[in-house]
Backbone as numpy.savetxt, mean C-alpha at the origin, in Angstrom:
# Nx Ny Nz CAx CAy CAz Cx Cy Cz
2.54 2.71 14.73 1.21 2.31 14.28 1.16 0.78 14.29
0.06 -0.07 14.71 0.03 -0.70 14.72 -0.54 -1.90 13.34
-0.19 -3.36 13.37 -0.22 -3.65 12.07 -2.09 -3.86 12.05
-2.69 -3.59 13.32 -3.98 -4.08 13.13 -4.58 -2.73 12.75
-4.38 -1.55 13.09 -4.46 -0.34 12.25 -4.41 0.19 10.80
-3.07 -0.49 10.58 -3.25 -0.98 9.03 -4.17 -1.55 8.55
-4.25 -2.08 8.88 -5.47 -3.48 8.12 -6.52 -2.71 7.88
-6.95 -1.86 9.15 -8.54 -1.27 9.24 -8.24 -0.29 8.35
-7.28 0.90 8.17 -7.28 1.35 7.32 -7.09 1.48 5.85
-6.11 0.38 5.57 -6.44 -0.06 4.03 -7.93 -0.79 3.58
-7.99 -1.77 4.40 -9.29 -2.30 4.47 -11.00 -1.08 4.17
-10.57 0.08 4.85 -11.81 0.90 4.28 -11.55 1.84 3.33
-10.53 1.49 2.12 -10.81 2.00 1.38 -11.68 1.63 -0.21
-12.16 1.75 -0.63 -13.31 1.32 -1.61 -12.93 0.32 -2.55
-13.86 -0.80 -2.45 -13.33 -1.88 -3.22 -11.90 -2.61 -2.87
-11.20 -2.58 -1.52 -9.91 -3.01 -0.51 -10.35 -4.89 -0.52
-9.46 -5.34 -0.73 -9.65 -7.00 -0.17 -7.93 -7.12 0.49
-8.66 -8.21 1.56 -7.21 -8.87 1.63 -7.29 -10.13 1.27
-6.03 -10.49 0.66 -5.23 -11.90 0.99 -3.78 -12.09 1.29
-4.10 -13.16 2.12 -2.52 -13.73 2.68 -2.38 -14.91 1.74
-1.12 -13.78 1.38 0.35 -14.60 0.55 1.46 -14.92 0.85
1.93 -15.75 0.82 3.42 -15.57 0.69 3.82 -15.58 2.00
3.11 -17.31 2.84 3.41 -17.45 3.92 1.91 -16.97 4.69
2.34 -15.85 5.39 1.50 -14.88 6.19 1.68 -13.09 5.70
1.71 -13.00 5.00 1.70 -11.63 4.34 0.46 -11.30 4.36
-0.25 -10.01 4.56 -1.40 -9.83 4.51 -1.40 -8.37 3.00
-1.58 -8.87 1.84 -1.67 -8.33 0.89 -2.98 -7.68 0.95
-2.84 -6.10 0.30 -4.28 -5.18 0.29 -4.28 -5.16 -1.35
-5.37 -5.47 -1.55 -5.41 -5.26 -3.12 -6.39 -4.51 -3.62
-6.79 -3.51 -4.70 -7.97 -3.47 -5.77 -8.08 -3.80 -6.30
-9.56 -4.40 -7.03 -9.31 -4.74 -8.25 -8.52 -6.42 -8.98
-8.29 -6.82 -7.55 -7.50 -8.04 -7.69 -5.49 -7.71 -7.66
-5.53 -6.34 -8.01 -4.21 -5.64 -7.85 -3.59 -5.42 -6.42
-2.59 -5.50 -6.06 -1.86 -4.63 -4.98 -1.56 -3.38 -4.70
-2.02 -3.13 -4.04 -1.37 -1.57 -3.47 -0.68 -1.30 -2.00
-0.49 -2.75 -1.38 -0.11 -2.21 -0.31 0.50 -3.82 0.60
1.30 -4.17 1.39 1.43 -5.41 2.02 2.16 -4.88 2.79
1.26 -5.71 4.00 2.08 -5.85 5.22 2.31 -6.98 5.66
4.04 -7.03 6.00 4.60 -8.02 5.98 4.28 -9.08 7.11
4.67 -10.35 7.38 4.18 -11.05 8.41 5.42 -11.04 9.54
6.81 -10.30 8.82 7.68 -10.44 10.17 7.76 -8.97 10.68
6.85 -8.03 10.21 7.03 -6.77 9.93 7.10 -5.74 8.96
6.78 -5.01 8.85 6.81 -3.84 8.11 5.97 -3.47 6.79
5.88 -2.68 6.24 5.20 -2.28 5.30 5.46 -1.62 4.18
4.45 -2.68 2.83 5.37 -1.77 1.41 4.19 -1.10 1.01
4.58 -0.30 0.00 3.15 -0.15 -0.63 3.69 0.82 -1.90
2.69 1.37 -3.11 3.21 1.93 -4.29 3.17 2.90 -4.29
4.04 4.11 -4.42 3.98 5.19 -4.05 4.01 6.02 -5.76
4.03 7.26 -5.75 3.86 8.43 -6.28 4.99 8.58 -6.87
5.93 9.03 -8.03 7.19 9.17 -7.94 7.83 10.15 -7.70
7.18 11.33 -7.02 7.69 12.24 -6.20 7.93 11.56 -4.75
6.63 11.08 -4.44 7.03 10.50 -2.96 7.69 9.56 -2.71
8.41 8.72 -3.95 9.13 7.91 -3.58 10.08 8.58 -3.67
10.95 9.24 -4.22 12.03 10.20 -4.33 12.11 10.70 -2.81
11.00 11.25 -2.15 11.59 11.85 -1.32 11.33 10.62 -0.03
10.61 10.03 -0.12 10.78 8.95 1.30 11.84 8.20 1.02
12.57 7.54 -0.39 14.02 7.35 0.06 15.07 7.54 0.11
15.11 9.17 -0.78 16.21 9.44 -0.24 16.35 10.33 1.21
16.84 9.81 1.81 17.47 10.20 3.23 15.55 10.22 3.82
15.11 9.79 3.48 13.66 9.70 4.53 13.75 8.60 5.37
12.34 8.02 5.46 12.60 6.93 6.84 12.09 5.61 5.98
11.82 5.66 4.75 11.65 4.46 3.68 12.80 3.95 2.86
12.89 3.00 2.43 13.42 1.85 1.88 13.00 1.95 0.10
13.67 1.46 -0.86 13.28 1.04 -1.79 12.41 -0.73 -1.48
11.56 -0.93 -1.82 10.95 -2.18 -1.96 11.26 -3.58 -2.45
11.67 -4.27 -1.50 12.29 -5.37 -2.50 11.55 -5.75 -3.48
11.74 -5.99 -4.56 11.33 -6.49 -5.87 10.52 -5.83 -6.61
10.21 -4.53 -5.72 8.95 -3.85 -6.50 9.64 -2.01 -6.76
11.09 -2.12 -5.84 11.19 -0.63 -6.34 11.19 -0.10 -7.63
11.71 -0.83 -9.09 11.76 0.09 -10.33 10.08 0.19 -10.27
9.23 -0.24 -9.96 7.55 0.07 -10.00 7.20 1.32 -8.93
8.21 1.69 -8.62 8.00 2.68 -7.22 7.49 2.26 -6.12
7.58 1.36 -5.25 7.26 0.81 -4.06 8.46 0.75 -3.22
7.88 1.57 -1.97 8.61 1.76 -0.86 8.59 0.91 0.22
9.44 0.38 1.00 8.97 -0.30 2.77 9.44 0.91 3.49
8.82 0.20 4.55 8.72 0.74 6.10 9.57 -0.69 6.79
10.32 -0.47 7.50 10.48 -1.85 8.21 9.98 -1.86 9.74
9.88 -0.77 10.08 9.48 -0.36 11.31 7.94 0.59 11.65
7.36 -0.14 12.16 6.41 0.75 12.24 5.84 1.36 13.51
6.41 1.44 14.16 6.52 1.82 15.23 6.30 3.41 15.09
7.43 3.97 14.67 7.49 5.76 14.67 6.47 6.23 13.50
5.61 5.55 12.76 5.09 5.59 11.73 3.72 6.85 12.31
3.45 8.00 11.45 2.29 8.71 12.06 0.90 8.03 10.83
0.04 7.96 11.92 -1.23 7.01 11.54 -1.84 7.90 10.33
-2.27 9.65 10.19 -2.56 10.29 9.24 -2.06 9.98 7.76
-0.30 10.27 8.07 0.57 9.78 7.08 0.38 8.46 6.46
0.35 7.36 7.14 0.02 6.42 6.85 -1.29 5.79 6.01
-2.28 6.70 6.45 -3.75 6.93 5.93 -3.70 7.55 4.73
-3.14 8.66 4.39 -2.43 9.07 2.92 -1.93 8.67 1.98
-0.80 7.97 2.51 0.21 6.86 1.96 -0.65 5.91 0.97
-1.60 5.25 2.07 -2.39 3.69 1.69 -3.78 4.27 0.56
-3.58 5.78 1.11 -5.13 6.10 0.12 -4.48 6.25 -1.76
-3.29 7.17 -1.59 -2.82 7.54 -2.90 -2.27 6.09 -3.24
-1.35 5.16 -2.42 -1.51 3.78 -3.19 -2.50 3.00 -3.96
-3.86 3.40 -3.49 -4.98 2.76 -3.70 -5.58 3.17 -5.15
-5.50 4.48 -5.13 -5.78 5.59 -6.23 -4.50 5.55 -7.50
-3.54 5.36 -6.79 -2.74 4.60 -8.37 -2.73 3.57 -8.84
-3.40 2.46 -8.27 -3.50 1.15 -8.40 -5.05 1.03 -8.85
-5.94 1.87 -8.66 -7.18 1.72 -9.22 -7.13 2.29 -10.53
-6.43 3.76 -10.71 -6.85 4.16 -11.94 -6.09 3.68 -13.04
-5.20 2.44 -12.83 -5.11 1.78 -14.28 -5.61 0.55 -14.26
-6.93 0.69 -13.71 -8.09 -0.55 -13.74 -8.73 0.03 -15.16
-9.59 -0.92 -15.88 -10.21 -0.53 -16.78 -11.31 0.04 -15.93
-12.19 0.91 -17.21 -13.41 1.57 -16.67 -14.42 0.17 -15.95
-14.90 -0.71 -16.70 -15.49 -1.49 -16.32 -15.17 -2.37 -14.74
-13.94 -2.27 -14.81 -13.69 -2.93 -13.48 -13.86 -1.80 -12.28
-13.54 -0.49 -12.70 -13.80 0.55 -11.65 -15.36 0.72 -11.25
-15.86 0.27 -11.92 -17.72 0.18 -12.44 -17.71 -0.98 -11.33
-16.99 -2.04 -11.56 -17.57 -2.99 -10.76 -17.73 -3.14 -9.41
-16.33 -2.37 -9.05 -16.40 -2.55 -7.71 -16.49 -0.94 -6.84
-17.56 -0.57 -7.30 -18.05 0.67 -7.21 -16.93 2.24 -6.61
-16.24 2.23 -7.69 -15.46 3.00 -8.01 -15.21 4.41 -9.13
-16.35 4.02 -10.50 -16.39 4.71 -11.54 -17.89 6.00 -10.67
């Protein structure tokens, strides 16, 4: 998958911004929060589920996250073999755990509630 695929697909999910951090990182956020970055030399983290992190790292094709695994965030370093559906899943349930510990009002704001 490609990283410009990414983009479009985190990008349409409701209330999605980017900013580049941290160099050239292209951070997906809600809410002013993160749910998802793709890296600028490659690859991709994002916050996962703690079932799905359980099973994407052990023996899956994910990584614990630097600095963010005790929060449950996984990488990808490769995205190449990555399937685009999966990926679309991935970035949606990131989005959806990262929104719903927005307050009500902020889910209100950015038309989410």
């Amino acid at each position: 998958m490609t990283p410009e695929a990414i983009e479009a697909c985190a990008l349409a999910l409701p209330g999605a911004t980017l900013s580049v951090q941290w160099g050239d990182d292209h951070v997906f956020k809600v809410g002013g929060k993160m749910f998802a970055v793709l890296g600028s030399a490659g690859g991709l983290s994002f916050k996962a589920s703690d079932l799905a992190f359980e099973v994407l790292t052990e023996g899956g094709p994910a990584r614990p996250a630097p600095y963010l695994a005790r929060a449950k965030w996984v990488r990808f370093d490769d995205l190449d073999g990555l399937d685009p559906d999966e990926v679309a899943d991935w970035l949606a349930t990131a989005h959806g755990l990262v929104a719903a510990k927005l307050t009500r009002a902020q889910r209100r704001e950015i038309g989410l509630a």
